[in-house]
mmCIF file of C-alpha atoms in Angstrom:
data_model
loop_
_atom_site.group_PDB
_atom_site.id
_atom_site.type_symbol
_atom_site.label_atom_id
_atom_site.label_comp_id
_atom_site.label_asym_id
_atom_site.label_seq_id
_atom_site.Cartn_x
_atom_site.Cartn_y
_atom_site.Cartn_z
ATOM 1 C CA MET R 66 -25.709 117.427 219.993
ATOM 2 C CA GLU R 67 -26.633 115.154 222.906
ATOM 3 C CA GLY R 68 -25.320 115.999 226.345
ATOM 4 C CA LEU R 69 -23.762 119.395 225.678
ATOM 5 C CA ALA R 70 -26.453 121.520 227.256
ATOM 6 C CA GLY R 71 -25.281 122.484 230.726
ATOM 7 C CA ARG R 72 -21.968 120.630 230.354
ATOM 8 C CA VAL R 73 -18.852 122.476 231.518
ATOM 9 C CA VAL R 74 -16.280 122.474 228.722
ATOM 10 C CA LEU R 75 -12.848 124.064 229.057
ATOM 11 C CA VAL R 76 -11.223 125.326 225.832
ATOM 12 C CA THR R 77 -7.621 126.572 225.601
ATOM 13 C CA GLY R 78 -6.341 128.777 222.837
ATOM 14 C CA ALA R 79 -9.843 130.239 223.065
ATOM 15 C CA THR R 80 -9.237 133.824 221.988
ATOM 16 C CA SER R 81 -8.613 133.065 218.306
ATOM 17 C CA GLY R 82 -8.975 130.564 215.479
ATOM 18 C CA ILE R 83 -10.245 127.051 216.163
ATOM 19 C CA GLY R 84 -10.369 127.606 219.915
ATOM 20 C CA ARG R 85 -12.612 130.649 219.586
ATOM 21 C CA ALA R 86 -14.856 128.968 217.020
ATOM 22 C CA THR R 87 -15.167 125.954 219.364
ATOM 23 C CA CYS R 88 -16.228 128.141 222.283
ATOM 24 C CA GLU R 89 -18.864 129.836 220.169
ATOM 25 C CA ARG R 90 -20.213 126.516 218.880
ATOM 26 C CA LEU R 91 -20.383 125.070 222.401
ATOM 27 C CA GLY R 92 -22.230 128.180 223.561
ATOM 28 C CA ARG R 93 -24.853 127.641 220.868
ATOM 29 C CA GLU R 94 -25.199 124.093 222.100
ATOM 30 C CA GLY R 95 -25.928 125.374 225.615
ATOM 31 C CA SER R 96 -22.653 124.465 227.282
ATOM 32 C CA LEU R 97 -20.995 126.312 230.159
ATOM 33 C CA VAL R 98 -17.798 127.351 228.423
ATOM 34 C CA ALA R 99 -14.495 128.168 230.046
ATOM 35 C CA VAL R 100 -12.709 130.463 227.588
ATOM 36 C CA VAL R 101 -9.032 130.040 228.463
ATOM 37 C CA GLY R 102 -6.351 132.153 226.801
ATOM 38 C CA ARG R 103 -3.682 134.810 227.238
ATOM 39 C CA ARG R 104 -5.447 137.885 225.692
ATOM 40 C CA ALA R 105 -7.722 139.040 228.462
ATOM 41 C CA HIS R 106 -9.310 141.952 226.579
ATOM 42 C CA VAL R 107 -10.345 139.584 223.744
ATOM 43 C CA GLY R 108 -11.316 136.682 225.988
ATOM 44 C CA ILE R 109 -13.616 138.800 228.137
ATOM 45 C CA GLU R 110 -15.421 140.048 225.028
ATOM 46 C CA ILE R 111 -15.790 136.517 223.642
ATOM 47 C CA ALA R 112 -17.203 135.180 226.920
ATOM 48 C CA ALA R 113 -19.641 138.076 227.154
ATOM 49 C CA ALA R 114 -20.819 137.584 223.561
ATOM 50 C CA ILE R 115 -21.419 133.857 224.118
ATOM 51 C CA THR R 116 -23.414 134.560 227.283
ATOM 52 C CA ARG R 117 -25.491 137.269 225.529
ATOM 53 C CA ALA R 118 -26.264 134.999 222.572
ATOM 54 C CA GLY R 119 -27.177 132.009 224.708
ATOM 55 C CA PRO R 120 -28.391 129.467 225.457
ATOM 56 C CA GLY R 121 -25.017 128.653 227.021
ATOM 57 C CA ARG R 122 -22.830 130.971 229.064
ATOM 58 C CA ALA R 123 -19.125 131.533 229.300
ATOM 59 C CA LEU R 124 -16.395 132.548 231.699
ATOM 60 C CA PHE R 125 -12.987 133.905 230.648
ATOM 61 C CA VAL R 126 -9.953 132.615 232.517
ATOM 62 C CA GLU R 127 -6.530 134.041 231.725
ATOM 63 C CA ALA R 128 -3.742 131.433 231.504
ATOM 64 C CA ASP R 129 -0.624 130.561 229.513
ATOM 65 C CA VAL R 130 -0.680 126.825 228.726
ATOM 66 C CA ARG R 131 3.136 126.716 229.003
ATOM 67 C CA ASP R 132 2.901 127.607 232.715
ATOM 68 C CA GLU R 133 1.914 124.627 234.884
ATOM 69 C CA GLN R 134 0.873 126.752 237.863
ATOM 70 C CA ALA R 135 -1.291 128.950 235.628
ATOM 71 C CA VAL R 136 -3.013 125.927 234.089
ATOM 72 C CA THR R 137 -3.665 124.399 237.505
ATOM 73 C CA ALA R 138 -5.086 127.659 238.799
ATOM 74 C CA ALA R 139 -7.280 128.033 235.726
ATOM 75 C CA VAL R 140 -8.751 124.562 236.109
ATOM 76 C CA GLU R 141 -9.404 125.128 239.824
ATOM 77 C CA ARG R 142 -11.201 128.393 239.061
ATOM 78 C CA VAL R 143 -13.336 126.817 236.371
ATOM 79 C CA VAL R 144 -14.408 123.985 238.691
ATOM 80 C CA GLY R 145 -15.104 126.455 241.470
ATOM 81 C CA GLU R 146 -17.214 128.855 239.397
ATOM 82 C CA LEU R 147 -18.832 126.610 236.754
ATOM 83 C CA GLY R 148 -18.748 123.160 238.308
ATOM 84 C CA PRO R 149 -17.185 119.774 237.417
ATOM 85 C CA VAL R 150 -15.527 119.778 233.983
ATOM 86 C CA GLY R 151 -17.023 117.303 231.495
ATOM 87 C CA GLY R 152 -15.045 118.205 228.429
ATOM 88 C CA VAL R 153 -11.757 119.798 227.406
ATOM 89 C CA VAL R 154 -10.550 121.024 224.009
ATOM 90 C CA ALA R 155 -6.803 121.704 224.018
ATOM 91 C CA ALA R 156 -6.653 124.111 221.072
ATOM 92 C CA ALA R 157 -3.770 126.386 222.114
ATOM 93 C CA GLY R 158 -1.027 126.375 219.529
ATOM 94 C CA ALA R 159 1.842 128.429 218.195
ATOM 95 C CA THR R 160 0.733 130.877 215.515
ATOM 96 C CA ASN R 161 3.805 133.062 215.032
ATOM 97 C CA ILE R 162 5.902 130.333 213.377
ATOM 98 C CA ALA R 163 7.580 132.265 210.585
ATOM 99 C CA GLY R 164 11.025 131.410 211.973
ATOM 100 C CA ASP R 165 10.117 127.715 211.984
ATOM 101 C CA MET R 166 9.085 127.657 208.327
ATOM 102 C CA ARG R 167 12.594 127.016 207.046
ATOM 103 C CA ASP R 168 15.030 124.269 206.282
ATOM 104 C CA ILE R 169 15.973 122.645 209.592
ATOM 105 C CA ALA R 170 19.569 123.860 209.183
ATOM 106 C CA ASP R 171 18.290 127.466 209.380
ATOM 107 C CA VAL R 172 15.932 127.052 212.361
ATOM 108 C CA THR R 173 17.337 128.238 215.672
ATOM 109 C CA LEU R 174 17.074 126.117 218.815
ATOM 110 C CA GLU R 175 15.149 128.980 220.441
ATOM 111 C CA THR R 176 12.525 128.962 217.684
ATOM 112 C CA PHE R 177 12.215 125.184 217.740
ATOM 113 C CA THR R 178 11.779 124.957 221.504
ATOM 114 C CA ASP R 179 9.317 127.914 221.553
ATOM 115 C CA VAL R 180 7.004 126.203 219.053
ATOM 116 C CA VAL R 181 7.308 122.831 220.787
ATOM 117 C CA SER R 182 6.679 124.463 224.167
ATOM 118 C CA THR R 183 3.352 125.955 223.073
ATOM 119 C CA ASN R 184 2.089 123.067 220.981
ATOM 120 C CA LEU R 185 3.319 119.951 222.778
ATOM 121 C CA VAL R 186 4.216 121.010 226.288
ATOM 122 C CA GLY R 187 1.051 123.102 226.491
ATOM 123 C CA THR R 188 -1.081 120.143 225.407
ATOM 124 C CA PHE R 189 0.737 117.909 227.908
ATOM 125 C CA LEU R 190 0.128 120.343 230.771
ATOM 126 C CA VAL R 191 -3.547 120.727 229.935
ATOM 127 C CA ALA R 192 -3.964 116.963 229.696
ATOM 128 C CA LYS R 193 -2.005 116.352 232.909
ATOM 129 C CA THR R 194 -4.162 118.818 234.815
ATOM 130 C CA THR R 195 -7.590 118.055 233.420
ATOM 131 C CA LEU R 196 -7.619 114.290 232.939
ATOM 132 C CA PRO R 197 -7.931 113.510 236.672
ATOM 133 C CA VAL R 198 -10.759 116.057 236.837
ATOM 134 C CA LEU R 199 -12.500 114.437 233.880
ATOM 135 C CA ALA R 200 -12.042 110.979 235.400
ATOM 136 C CA ALA R 201 -13.722 112.180 238.592
ATOM 137 C CA ALA R 202 -16.825 113.474 236.765
ATOM 138 C CA PRO R 203 -19.910 111.351 237.483
ATOM 139 C CA ALA R 204 -20.478 110.583 233.794
ATOM 140 C CA GLY R 205 -16.829 110.633 232.739
ATOM 141 C CA GLY R 206 -15.566 113.142 230.231
ATOM 142 C CA ALA R 207 -13.768 113.796 226.972
ATOM 143 C CA LEU R 208 -10.515 115.440 225.956
ATOM 144 C CA VAL R 209 -9.947 116.649 222.409
ATOM 145 C CA THR R 210 -6.439 117.566 221.259
ATOM 146 C CA ILE R 211 -5.573 119.491 218.119
ATOM 147 C CA GLY R 212 -2.825 118.046 215.913
ATOM 148 C CA SER R 213 -2.314 118.756 212.217
ATOM 149 C CA THR R 214 -2.115 116.883 208.944
ATOM 150 C CA GLY R 215 1.476 118.103 208.970
ATOM 151 C CA GLY R 216 2.059 115.711 211.862
ATOM 152 C CA LEU R 217 0.634 112.859 209.800
ATOM 153 C CA THR R 218 2.253 113.254 206.414
ATOM 154 C CA GLY R 219 5.349 115.416 206.892
ATOM 155 C CA HIS R 220 4.125 118.408 204.864
ATOM 156 C CA GLY R 221 4.128 120.591 207.984
ATOM 157 C CA LEU R 222 5.219 124.199 208.224
ATOM 158 C CA GLY R 223 8.551 123.571 209.897
ATOM 159 C CA PRO R 224 10.486 121.156 212.143
ATOM 160 C CA GLY R 225 9.093 122.470 215.451
ATOM 161 C CA TYR R 226 5.506 122.595 214.214
ATOM 162 C CA THR R 227 5.608 119.227 212.444
ATOM 163 C CA ALA R 228 7.412 117.409 215.252
ATOM 164 C CA SER R 229 5.120 118.811 217.951
ATOM 165 C CA LYS R 230 1.925 118.015 216.046
ATOM 166 C CA GLY R 231 3.117 114.463 215.358
ATOM 167 C CA ALA R 232 3.882 114.066 219.030
ATOM 168 C CA ILE R 233 0.389 115.248 219.962
ATOM 169 C CA VAL R 234 -1.029 112.426 217.833
ATOM 170 C CA ALA R 235 1.088 109.853 219.705
ATOM 171 C CA LEU R 236 0.276 111.406 223.102
ATOM 172 C CA THR R 237 -3.448 111.270 222.327
ATOM 173 C CA ARG R 238 -3.299 107.558 221.594
ATOM 174 C CA LEU R 239 -1.432 106.899 224.836
ATOM 175 C CA LEU R 240 -3.907 108.891 226.907
ATOM 176 C CA ALA R 241 -6.854 107.095 225.313
ATOM 177 C CA VAL R 242 -5.393 103.826 226.562
ATOM 178 C CA GLN R 243 -4.467 105.123 229.983
ATOM 179 C CA TYR R 244 -7.820 106.753 230.703
ATOM 180 C CA GLY R 245 -10.325 104.611 228.820
ATOM 181 C CA GLN R 246 -11.197 102.453 231.798
ATOM 182 C CA ARG R 247 -11.569 105.577 233.898
ATOM 183 C CA GLY R 248 -14.416 106.723 231.708
ATOM 184 C CA VAL R 249 -12.542 109.382 229.756
ATOM 185 C CA ARG R 250 -12.412 109.512 225.958
ATOM 186 C CA VAL R 251 -9.403 111.140 224.251
ATOM 187 C CA ASN R 252 -9.390 111.997 220.534
ATOM 188 C CA CYS R 253 -7.305 114.139 218.204
ATOM 189 C CA ILE R 254 -8.378 116.345 215.347
ATOM 190 C CA CYS R 255 -5.769 117.038 212.657
ATOM 191 C CA PRO R 256 -6.917 120.013 210.579
ATOM 192 C CA GLY R 257 -5.562 120.514 207.097
ATOM 193 C CA PRO R 258 -5.243 124.010 205.576
ATOM 194 C CA THR R 259 -7.804 125.992 207.536
ATOM 195 C CA ARG R 260 -8.800 129.645 207.425
ATOM 196 C CA THR R 261 -8.133 131.028 210.912
ATOM 197 C CA GLU R 262 -6.663 134.236 212.365
ATOM 198 C CA GLY R 263 -3.267 132.565 212.594
ATOM 199 C CA MET R 264 -3.353 131.500 208.944
ATOM 200 C CA GLY R 265 -5.553 134.332 207.738
ATOM 201 C CA ALA R 266 -3.004 136.252 205.681
ATOM 202 C CA PRO R 267 -2.430 133.717 202.889
ATOM 203 C CA PHE R 268 -6.012 132.449 202.773
ATOM 204 C CA SER R 269 -7.584 135.937 202.745
ATOM 205 C CA ASP R 270 -6.180 136.289 199.227
ATOM 206 C CA PRO R 271 -8.664 134.567 196.885
ATOM 207 C CA GLU R 272 -5.939 133.520 194.467
ATOM 208 C CA LEU R 273 -3.738 131.971 197.126
ATOM 209 C CA ALA R 274 -6.745 130.254 198.729
ATOM 210 C CA ALA R 275 -7.771 128.862 195.346
ATOM 211 C CA ARG R 276 -4.223 127.632 194.719
ATOM 212 C CA ALA R 277 -4.214 125.792 198.047
ATOM 213 C CA GLY R 278 -7.678 124.406 197.337
ATOM 214 C CA ARG R 279 -6.548 122.797 194.081
ATOM 215 C CA ARG R 280 -4.474 120.353 196.106
ATOM 216 C CA ILE R 281 -7.533 119.312 198.139
ATOM 217 C CA PRO R 282 -10.154 116.857 196.814
ATOM 218 C CA LEU R 283 -13.021 119.038 198.063
ATOM 219 C CA GLY R 284 -11.452 121.942 196.205
ATOM 220 C CA ARG R 285 -11.116 124.480 199.023
ATOM 221 C CA VAL R 286 -9.407 125.211 202.322
ATOM 222 C CA GLY R 287 -11.320 124.524 205.515
ATOM 223 C CA ASP R 288 -13.005 126.902 207.942
ATOM 224 C CA ALA R 289 -12.429 127.076 211.663
ATOM 225 C CA ASN R 290 -16.154 126.529 212.268
ATOM 226 C CA GLU R 291 -15.948 123.152 210.549
ATOM 227 C CA VAL R 292 -13.216 122.023 212.931
ATOM 228 C CA ALA R 293 -15.165 123.461 215.868
ATOM 229 C CA ALA R 294 -18.213 121.400 214.933
ATOM 230 C CA LEU R 295 -16.088 118.241 215.036
ATOM 231 C CA ALA R 296 -14.599 119.221 218.408
ATOM 232 C CA ALA R 297 -18.074 119.796 219.838
ATOM 233 C CA PHE R 298 -19.219 116.432 218.484
ATOM 234 C CA LEU R 299 -16.274 114.596 220.106
ATOM 235 C CA VAL R 300 -17.061 116.220 223.457
ATOM 236 C CA SER R 301 -20.759 115.334 223.166
ATOM 237 C CA ASP R 302 -22.545 112.106 224.118
ATOM 238 C CA ASP R 303 -23.059 111.388 220.434
ATOM 239 C CA ALA R 304 -19.386 110.320 220.350
ATOM 240 C CA SER R 305 -19.713 108.143 223.460
ATOM 241 C CA TYR R 306 -17.962 105.104 221.893
ATOM 242 C CA LEU R 307 -15.182 106.968 220.167
ATOM 243 C CA THR R 308 -11.704 107.175 221.672
ATOM 244 C CA GLY R 309 -8.143 107.046 220.453
ATOM 245 C CA LEU R 310 -9.165 108.391 217.056
ATOM 246 C CA VAL R 311 -6.983 110.680 214.929
ATOM 247 C CA LEU R 312 -9.352 112.469 212.571
ATOM 248 C CA ALA R 313 -8.017 114.419 209.614
ATOM 249 C CA ALA R 314 -10.350 117.367 208.966
ATOM 250 C CA ASP R 315 -8.693 118.238 205.686
ATOM 251 C CA GLY R 316 -11.150 117.933 202.763
ATOM 252 C CA GLY R 317 -9.449 114.709 201.704
ATOM 253 C CA LEU R 318 -5.920 116.082 201.498
ATOM 254 C CA THR R 319 -4.237 113.176 203.271
ATOM 255 C CA VAL R 320 -5.797 110.552 200.963
ATOM 256 C CA THR R 321 -4.265 112.013 197.812
#
């Protein structure tokens, strides 16, 4: 993909799922990848593997996206060690959402706010911290957020998850308007059912995966690498005239 070689790209939620797959794809494209996450022992290994494989290289930075000071410190470290940031993929999201997968009357306020804090507040803090940095880059930059088809159609996994993902869609559109004339593109990917570590249990069972796939026009659930490819494309120069888009990576689920 054009323009990714040597570009500094910061990825949150980078120690698992879509975030990890995105870091690995960017490394193969030759990017300088900031692997940002909470699990240091995993993140260090991921960054080392990306650097060994080449042609890109990676740096792990520990941070919790719900903590504004931690996000600010992480961005400052990335700029200091890798250089000006040209792309950001805000992939951090709540994965332990069992308590949210209920009728709203049975979901506690604590569960709701915990999911919203990770998904929506985390995305807000990453955007708030990185957009001025992207706007200052000589060639501009790109921010990619991760929503969900649940935030588009209402078939989400619970009130906190669905509400937060729908809000990320709206926030993305606002940021695309606010930062377009500053040379920054902002787009949102909304994955459908996707095989990741967070959703691995149901989709590791062939029967359950096949059952989910029957609802999807392409006949199968997605893979994290497919979403990662789209994220890398949106950060690349090949997507230079794309902003404000909300792209459902769902095998056609939302058109049925």
